[in-house]
Amino acid sequence: MVSSPTTLQVILGAPVVREKKVTALPKDGLDDLIRSIIFNTQQLNEPFYVLDLGVVASLVDKWTRSLPTVRPFYAVKCNPEPALLGVMEALGASFDCASRAEIETVLSLGVSPSRIIYANPCKPESHIKYAASVGVNLTTFDSLEEIQKIQKHHPNCDLLIRIKAPDDGNARCPLGPKYGALPEEVEPLLQAVKASGLAVAGVSFHIGSGATNSNAYRSAIAAAKSVFDAVSRLDMPRMHVLNIGGGFTAGPEFDDAANAVNSAVYEYFKNEPGLTLIAEPGRFFAETAFTLATNIFGKRVRGEVREYWINDGVYGSMNCILYDHATVMATPFACSSNGGDPTCDGAKTYCSTVFGPTCDALDTVLRDYQLPELQVNDWLVFPNMGAYTAAAGSSFNGFNTAAIGTHLAYSNSVKFVGLN
Ligand SMILES: *Cc1c(COP(=O)(O)O)cnc(C)c1O
């Protein structure tokens, strides 16, 4: 192997990161970092994120080892935090953008337009024109109307036909109800592309975000193969791209998903020479890399029940509870009370409710949740808050999600292989 820079050098060299402070974390050092941020920089008790770039690097490494033939296009919508995008770019990832603004953001990192897929099957005309003007030349479609718009405004664009993946039934956020050509729509769409003079480069699908059934990849890859077969029946130029979308989670289930993808690609596509395999993972890279710290600014005792108010909620980062069907977890960080042990290990717990800051009863983050007795100005820390959280938060009631700061850390326990 040629000697290459270490992961840490690659990460610290990313332009977006270079200007910022990155704290090296010893093993299990995240709690200490959160504590020092709270004590040293948090006079206003504002909520904040910690992004562990070491986790991002280890996930890139995991991806490379498990899906070595699949090139990841990070789905920007999942979490567009600039430091995350910058590090993904430095580590060699490409990007899935769904709008003009997302394309602009990624291009501003210095990413070549050839490393961007405009993976929104239904695009406003002005955004298509913009993609044409900057040379983003790969997009998806699933309707006749989309073919017409692309022919008119971006005739040099390569197309991937988005098919509706057979239903997983278990995804947290199914996408099939909105996108994807039905099996009987595929041939008419291919014929329309042929007539338009555009080129279909391949097939894409998305089995649903937060998918739990790895068989869904297998059925979708089988369905994609039938589209490749239809193209040869219709005497159209061979396709060469298979886009397996997102849906991956960074837990042990990733190994099942990777095995399902690898074996199905082998089974159905071993006779397709020169196939380019790509994917659009969002949650996989973002979810576990971010930890959110929130301050308790209100409390009410009702008998045995404890009620707390924290300064982020379902109109902010915790919109994931509503839109992403997420379950969040909180650990206490008691800095005002319990001086000896801020984690309150072993303390008596109470059935607790945790409210967000806005004046809407819907803004409830946790209910019937066991927490030790906490006080105003203690903190609640939420792990795994990187996917579909701040990205979709609002500024309802004056609580502005976009203003939540992000501190960068690097847990130094990963070896790096890198993407090619
Ligand atoms: C949202 C989305 C993704 C990312 O999905 P994850 O489940 O977060 O990996 C990828 N591709 C498309 C087209 C999407 O809409």
Coordinates of C-alpha atoms and ligand atoms in Angstrom, one line a residue:
M1 CA 0.0 0.0 0.0
V2 CA 1.2 3.5 -0.7
S3 CA 1.7 5.6 2.4
S4 CA -1.2 7.9 2.7
P5 CA -2.1 10.6 5.3
T6 CA -3.8 9.4 8.4
T7 CA -7.5 9.7 8.8
L8 CA -7.0 12.5 11.3
Q9 CA -4.8 14.4 8.9
V10 CA -7.5 14.0 6.1
I11 CA -10.2 15.2 8.5
L12 CA -8.3 18.1 9.9
G13 CA -7.3 19.1 6.4
A14 CA -10.9 19.5 5.2
P15 CA -11.4 23.2 4.5
V16 CA -14.6 23.5 6.6
V17 CA -12.9 21.8 9.5
R18 CA -9.5 23.6 9.2
E19 CA -10.8 26.8 10.6
K20 CA -12.5 25.2 13.6
K21 CA -11.4 23.6 16.8
V22 CA -11.5 19.9 16.9
T23 CA -11.2 18.3 20.3
A24 CA -9.5 14.9 20.4
L25 CA -11.5 12.5 22.5
P26 CA -10.0 9.8 24.5
K27 CA -12.0 6.6 24.8
D28 CA -15.4 7.4 26.5
G29 CA -14.3 11.1 26.5
L30 CA -17.5 12.5 25.1
D31 CA -19.1 13.1 28.6
D32 CA -16.0 15.1 29.7
L33 CA -16.1 17.2 26.6
I34 CA -19.8 18.0 27.1
R35 CA -19.1 18.8 30.7
S36 CA -16.3 21.2 29.7
I37 CA -18.4 22.9 27.0
I38 CA -21.2 23.4 29.6
F39 CA -18.8 24.8 32.2
N40 CA -16.6 26.9 30.0
T41 CA -18.6 28.3 27.1
Q42 CA -22.3 28.0 28.1
Q43 CA -23.2 31.1 30.1
L44 CA -26.5 31.3 28.2
N45 CA -27.3 27.6 28.6
E46 CA -28.1 27.3 24.9
P47 CA -28.5 23.7 23.4
F48 CA -25.6 22.5 21.4
Y49 CA -24.5 19.5 19.3
V50 CA -21.2 17.6 19.4
L51 CA -20.3 16.0 16.1
D52 CA -17.7 13.2 16.5
L53 CA -15.8 13.1 13.2
G54 CA -14.1 9.9 14.4
V55 CA -17.5 8.2 14.2
V56 CA -17.9 9.5 10.6
A57 CA -14.5 8.2 9.7
S58 CA -15.2 4.8 11.2
L59 CA -18.5 4.6 9.3
V60 CA -16.8 5.4 6.1
D61 CA -14.4 2.7 6.9
K62 CA -17.2 0.2 7.7
W63 CA -18.9 1.1 4.4
T64 CA -15.7 0.5 2.4
R65 CA -15.1 -2.9 4.0
S66 CA -18.7 -4.1 3.8
L67 CA -19.8 -2.7 0.4
P68 CA -16.5 -2.3 -1.4
T69 CA -18.1 -2.1 -4.9
V70 CA -20.8 0.5 -3.9
R71 CA -19.9 4.2 -4.2
P72 CA -21.8 6.2 -1.6
F73 CA -23.4 9.5 -2.5
Y74 CA -24.2 11.0 1.0
A75 CA -27.8 12.2 1.0
V76 CA -27.4 15.9 2.0
K77 CA -31.0 16.2 3.2
C78 CA -30.4 14.0 6.2
N79 CA -28.0 16.5 7.8
P80 CA -26.4 19.3 5.9
E81 CA -24.0 20.4 8.7
P82 CA -21.0 21.9 6.8
A83 CA -18.4 20.0 8.8
L84 CA -20.1 16.7 8.1
L85 CA -20.3 17.5 4.4
G86 CA -16.7 18.7 4.4
V87 CA -15.4 15.6 6.0
M88 CA -17.4 13.3 3.8
E89 CA -15.9 15.1 0.8
A90 CA -12.4 14.8 2.3
L91 CA -12.9 11.1 2.8
G92 CA -13.9 10.7 -0.8
A93 CA -17.7 10.5 -0.7
S94 CA -20.0 11.8 -3.5
F95 CA -23.3 13.5 -2.8
D96 CA -27.0 13.1 -3.3
C97 CA -28.7 16.5 -3.6
A98 CA -32.4 17.1 -4.0
S99 CA -32.7 20.8 -4.7
R100 CA -30.8 23.8 -6.2
A101 CA -29.7 24.9 -2.7
E102 CA -28.3 21.5 -1.8
I103 CA -26.3 21.5 -5.1
E104 CA -25.0 25.0 -4.4
T105 CA -23.9 23.9 -0.9
V106 CA -22.0 20.9 -2.1
L107 CA -20.4 22.8 -5.0
S108 CA -19.3 25.4 -2.6
L109 CA -17.2 22.8 -0.9
G110 CA -15.2 22.5 -4.1
V111 CA -16.9 19.2 -5.1
S112 CA -16.8 18.4 -8.8
P113 CA -20.3 18.3 -10.3
S114 CA -19.5 14.7 -11.5
R115 CA -19.6 13.7 -7.8
I116 CA -23.3 14.9 -7.5
I117 CA -26.5 13.0 -8.3
Y118 CA -29.6 15.2 -8.4
A119 CA -31.7 12.4 -7.0
N120 CA -35.1 14.0 -6.7
P121 CA -37.5 12.3 -9.2
C122 CA -39.7 15.4 -9.4
K123 CA -37.9 18.7 -9.9
P124 CA -38.9 22.3 -10.4
E125 CA -37.9 23.5 -13.9
S126 CA -35.8 26.3 -12.5
H127 CA -33.8 23.8 -10.5
I128 CA -33.3 21.6 -13.6
K129 CA -32.0 24.6 -15.5
Y130 CA -29.6 25.4 -12.7
A131 CA -28.3 21.8 -12.6
A132 CA -27.7 22.1 -16.4
S133 CA -25.8 25.4 -15.9
V134 CA -23.4 23.9 -13.4
G135 CA -22.9 20.5 -15.1
V136 CA -24.8 18.2 -12.7
N137 CA -25.6 15.6 -15.3
L138 CA -27.2 12.7 -13.5
T139 CA -30.8 12.7 -12.2
T140 CA -33.7 10.4 -11.6
F141 CA -37.3 10.4 -12.9
D142 CA -40.5 8.4 -12.6
S143 CA -43.0 10.2 -14.9
L144 CA -43.5 11.3 -18.4
E145 CA -43.8 14.9 -17.3
E146 CA -40.3 14.8 -15.8
I147 CA -38.8 13.4 -19.0
Q148 CA -40.3 16.3 -20.9
K149 CA -38.9 18.9 -18.5
I150 CA -35.5 17.4 -18.6
Q151 CA -35.5 17.1 -22.4
K152 CA -36.4 20.8 -22.6
H153 CA -34.0 22.2 -20.0
H154 CA -31.2 19.6 -19.6
P155 CA -30.9 17.4 -22.7
N156 CA -27.4 16.2 -21.8
C157 CA -28.5 14.8 -18.5
D158 CA -28.2 11.1 -17.9
L159 CA -31.2 9.5 -16.4
L160 CA -31.9 6.8 -13.8
I161 CA -35.4 5.4 -13.8
R162 CA -36.6 5.4 -10.2
I163 CA -38.7 2.3 -9.6
K164 CA -41.0 1.6 -6.7
A165 CA -39.2 -1.0 -4.6
P166 CA -41.4 -3.9 -3.5
D167 CA -42.7 -2.9 -0.1
D168 CA -40.4 -3.6 2.9
G169 CA -43.3 -3.1 5.3
N170 CA -40.9 -2.4 8.1
A171 CA -39.2 0.9 7.1
R172 CA -39.5 3.8 9.5
C173 CA -40.3 6.1 6.6
P174 CA -41.5 4.4 3.5
L175 CA -40.9 6.4 0.3
G176 CA -42.9 4.1 -2.0
P177 CA -46.2 5.9 -1.5
K178 CA -44.7 9.0 -3.2
Y179 CA -42.0 7.9 -5.6
G180 CA -41.1 5.2 -8.1
A181 CA -42.5 3.8 -11.4
L182 CA -44.9 0.9 -11.0
P183 CA -43.8 -2.3 -12.9
E184 CA -46.4 -1.7 -15.6
E185 CA -45.2 1.9 -16.0
V186 CA -41.6 1.0 -16.7
E187 CA -41.8 0.1 -20.4
P188 CA -43.9 3.1 -21.5
L189 CA -41.5 5.4 -19.6
L190 CA -38.4 3.7 -21.2
Q191 CA -40.1 4.1 -24.7
A192 CA -40.7 7.8 -23.9
V193 CA -37.1 8.3 -23.1
K194 CA -36.1 6.5 -26.3
A195 CA -38.3 8.8 -28.3
S196 CA -37.0 11.9 -26.5
G197 CA -33.4 11.2 -27.5
L198 CA -32.3 11.2 -23.8
A199 CA -30.2 8.4 -22.3
V200 CA -31.3 6.1 -19.5
A201 CA -28.1 5.2 -17.7
G202 CA -29.6 2.9 -15.1
V203 CA -32.1 2.2 -12.4
S204 CA -32.6 3.6 -8.9
F205 CA -34.8 2.7 -6.0
H206 CA -35.1 3.5 -2.2
I207 CA -36.5 0.7 0.0
G208 CA -37.5 3.3 2.7
S209 CA -35.6 5.1 5.3
G210 CA -34.7 3.3 8.5
A211 CA -35.4 -0.1 6.8
T212 CA -35.2 -3.1 8.9
N213 CA -35.8 -5.9 6.5
S214 CA -32.6 -6.6 4.4
N215 CA -34.7 -8.8 2.1
A216 CA -36.1 -5.6 0.7
Y217 CA -32.7 -4.9 -1.0
R218 CA -32.8 -8.3 -2.6
S219 CA -36.3 -7.9 -4.0
A220 CA -35.5 -4.3 -5.2
I221 CA -32.3 -5.5 -6.9
A222 CA -34.3 -8.3 -8.6
A223 CA -36.8 -5.7 -9.8
A224 CA -34.0 -3.5 -11.1
K225 CA -32.7 -6.4 -13.1
S226 CA -36.0 -6.8 -14.8
V227 CA -35.7 -3.2 -16.0
F228 CA -32.3 -3.9 -17.4
D229 CA -33.9 -6.8 -19.3
A230 CA -36.7 -4.6 -20.6
V231 CA -34.1 -2.2 -22.0
S232 CA -32.5 -4.9 -24.0
R233 CA -35.9 -6.1 -25.2
L234 CA -36.6 -2.5 -26.4
D235 CA -33.3 -2.4 -28.2
M236 CA -32.1 0.6 -26.3
P237 CA -28.5 1.3 -25.4
R238 CA -27.3 -0.9 -22.5
M239 CA -27.7 0.6 -19.0
H240 CA -24.7 0.6 -16.7
V241 CA -25.7 2.1 -13.4
L242 CA -27.5 0.5 -10.4
N243 CA -28.4 2.9 -7.6
I244 CA -29.5 1.1 -4.5
G245 CA -30.6 4.2 -2.7
G246 CA -30.5 4.7 1.1
G247 CA -32.2 3.0 4.0
F248 CA -29.1 1.8 5.8
T249 CA -28.7 2.1 9.6
A250 CA -25.4 2.1 11.4
G251 CA -26.2 -0.8 13.8
P252 CA -25.6 -4.5 13.6
E253 CA -28.3 -4.7 10.9
F254 CA -25.9 -3.0 8.5
D255 CA -24.1 -6.3 8.1
D256 CA -27.3 -8.0 7.1
A257 CA -28.1 -5.3 4.6
A258 CA -24.6 -5.4 3.1
N259 CA -24.7 -9.2 2.8
A260 CA -28.1 -9.0 1.1
V261 CA -26.9 -6.3 -1.3
N262 CA -23.7 -8.1 -2.2
S263 CA -25.3 -11.5 -2.7
A264 CA -28.2 -10.1 -4.7
V265 CA -26.0 -8.0 -6.9
Y266 CA -23.9 -11.0 -7.6
E267 CA -26.9 -13.2 -8.3
Y268 CA -28.8 -10.8 -10.6
F269 CA -26.0 -8.7 -12.2
K270 CA -23.0 -11.0 -12.5
N271 CA -23.6 -11.1 -16.3
E272 CA -23.7 -7.2 -16.6
P273 CA -20.1 -6.2 -17.3
G274 CA -19.0 -2.7 -16.4
L275 CA -21.8 -2.1 -13.9
T276 CA -21.4 1.0 -11.7
L277 CA -23.0 0.5 -8.3
I278 CA -23.9 3.5 -6.3
A279 CA -26.0 4.2 -3.2
E280 CA -27.4 7.3 -1.4
P281 CA -27.0 6.7 2.3
G282 CA -28.0 9.5 4.6
R283 CA -28.9 8.1 8.1
F284 CA -26.0 5.6 8.0
F285 CA -23.3 8.3 8.2
A286 CA -25.2 11.0 10.2
E287 CA -27.3 9.4 12.9
T288 CA -24.7 8.1 15.5
A289 CA -22.2 10.9 14.9
F290 CA -24.2 13.7 16.6
T291 CA -25.0 14.1 20.3
L292 CA -27.4 16.9 21.4
A293 CA -27.1 18.6 24.8
T294 CA -30.2 20.5 26.1
N295 CA -30.6 22.6 29.2
I296 CA -33.5 22.1 31.6
F297 CA -35.0 25.6 32.2
G298 CA -38.3 24.6 33.8
K299 CA -39.6 22.1 36.3
R300 CA -42.9 21.1 37.9
V301 CA -43.5 18.4 40.5
R302 CA -46.9 16.7 40.5
G303 CA -47.0 14.1 43.2
E304 CA -44.6 11.4 42.1
V305 CA -44.4 12.8 38.6
R306 CA -41.6 15.1 37.5
E307 CA -42.1 17.5 34.6
Y308 CA -39.2 19.3 32.9
W309 CA -38.9 21.9 30.1
I310 CA -35.8 21.7 27.9
N311 CA -34.7 24.2 25.2
D312 CA -35.1 22.0 22.1
G313 CA -38.2 20.1 21.1
V314 CA -40.4 18.7 18.4
Y315 CA -40.4 22.0 16.5
G316 CA -36.6 21.8 16.6
S317 CA -34.2 18.8 16.6
M318 CA -36.8 16.4 18.0
N319 CA -39.1 16.9 14.9
C320 CA -37.6 13.4 14.2
I321 CA -40.2 12.1 16.7
L322 CA -43.0 13.2 14.4
Y323 CA -41.5 13.0 10.9
D324 CA -38.9 10.3 11.3
H325 CA -40.9 8.2 13.7
A326 CA -37.9 8.2 16.0
T327 CA -37.6 7.3 19.7
V328 CA -35.2 9.5 21.5
M329 CA -33.2 8.7 24.6
A330 CA -31.9 11.1 27.2
T331 CA -29.2 10.8 29.8
P332 CA -29.1 13.3 32.7
F333 CA -26.2 15.6 33.3
A334 CA -26.8 17.2 36.7
C335 CA -24.4 20.0 37.1
S336 CA -26.4 22.2 39.5
S337 CA -27.3 19.4 41.9
N338 CA -25.7 16.1 42.7
G339 CA -22.3 17.8 42.7
G340 CA -20.5 14.4 43.2
D341 CA -21.9 12.4 40.3
P342 CA -23.4 14.4 37.4
T343 CA -24.7 11.1 35.7
C344 CA -26.7 10.4 38.9
D345 CA -25.8 6.7 38.6
G346 CA -27.8 4.7 41.2
A347 CA -30.0 7.6 42.2
K348 CA -33.8 7.1 42.7
T349 CA -35.7 7.7 39.5
Y350 CA -39.1 9.2 38.9
C351 CA -41.6 8.8 36.1
S352 CA -40.9 12.0 34.1
T353 CA -42.2 14.1 31.3
V354 CA -39.9 16.2 29.2
F355 CA -41.4 19.1 27.3
G356 CA -39.9 21.2 24.5
P357 CA -39.8 25.0 24.8
T358 CA -42.7 26.1 22.5
C359 CA -46.2 26.8 23.8
D360 CA -47.8 23.8 22.1
A361 CA -48.7 20.7 24.1
L362 CA -47.7 18.6 21.1
D363 CA -44.1 19.7 21.9
T364 CA -43.4 16.8 24.2
V365 CA -40.1 15.0 23.9
L366 CA -40.4 12.2 26.5
R367 CA -43.3 10.8 28.4
D368 CA -43.3 8.1 31.2
Y369 CA -39.5 8.3 31.1
Q370 CA -37.5 7.3 34.2
L371 CA -35.1 10.1 35.3
P372 CA -33.4 11.0 38.6
E373 CA -34.6 14.1 40.3
L374 CA -33.2 17.0 38.2
Q375 CA -33.2 20.7 38.8
V376 CA -33.5 23.8 36.6
N377 CA -30.1 24.4 34.9
D378 CA -29.2 20.7 34.8
W379 CA -28.8 19.2 31.3
L380 CA -30.3 16.3 29.3
V381 CA -28.0 14.7 26.7
F382 CA -29.5 12.9 23.7
P383 CA -27.2 10.5 21.7
N384 CA -27.7 9.5 18.1
M385 CA -29.3 12.8 17.1
G386 CA -27.7 13.2 13.6
A387 CA -30.4 12.0 11.2
Y388 CA -33.4 14.1 10.2
T389 CA -33.1 16.3 13.3
A390 CA -31.7 19.8 13.0
A391 CA -32.2 19.5 9.2
A392 CA -36.0 19.8 9.5
G393 CA -36.3 21.9 12.6
S394 CA -38.1 25.3 12.5
S395 CA -37.9 28.6 14.4
F396 CA -41.4 28.3 15.7
N397 CA -42.1 30.5 18.7
G398 CA -38.7 32.1 18.3
F399 CA -36.7 28.9 19.1
N400 CA -34.4 28.8 16.2
T401 CA -33.1 25.3 15.4
A402 CA -30.6 26.7 12.8
A403 CA -28.9 28.7 15.6
I404 CA -27.9 25.6 17.6
G405 CA -24.1 25.4 17.5
T406 CA -22.0 22.3 16.7
H407 CA -18.8 21.5 18.5
L408 CA -16.4 19.2 16.6
A409 CA -14.6 16.2 18.3
Y410 CA -12.6 13.3 17.0
S411 CA -12.6 10.0 18.9
N412 CA -9.3 8.5 17.9
S413 CA -10.1 4.8 17.9
V414 CA -10.5 4.2 14.2
K415 CA -8.3 2.8 11.5
F416 CA -9.0 4.2 8.1
V417 CA -9.2 2.5 4.7
G418 CA -10.9 5.3 2.6
L419 CA -13.1 5.4 -0.4
N420 CA -11.7 5.0 -3.9
Ligands
LIG1 C1 -34.0 10.5 1.8 C2 -33.3 9.9 0.7 C3 -32.1 9.2 0.8 C4 -31.4 9.0 2.1 O1 -32.1 7.9 2.8 P1 -31.5 7.3 4.2 O2 -32.6 6.3 4.5 O3 -31.3 8.4 5.1 O4 -30.3 6.6 3.8 C5 -31.5 8.7 -0.3 N1 -32.1 8.9 -1.6 C6 -33.2 9.5 -1.7 C7 -33.8 9.7 -3.1 C8 -33.9 10.1 -0.6 O5 -35.1 10.7 -0.8

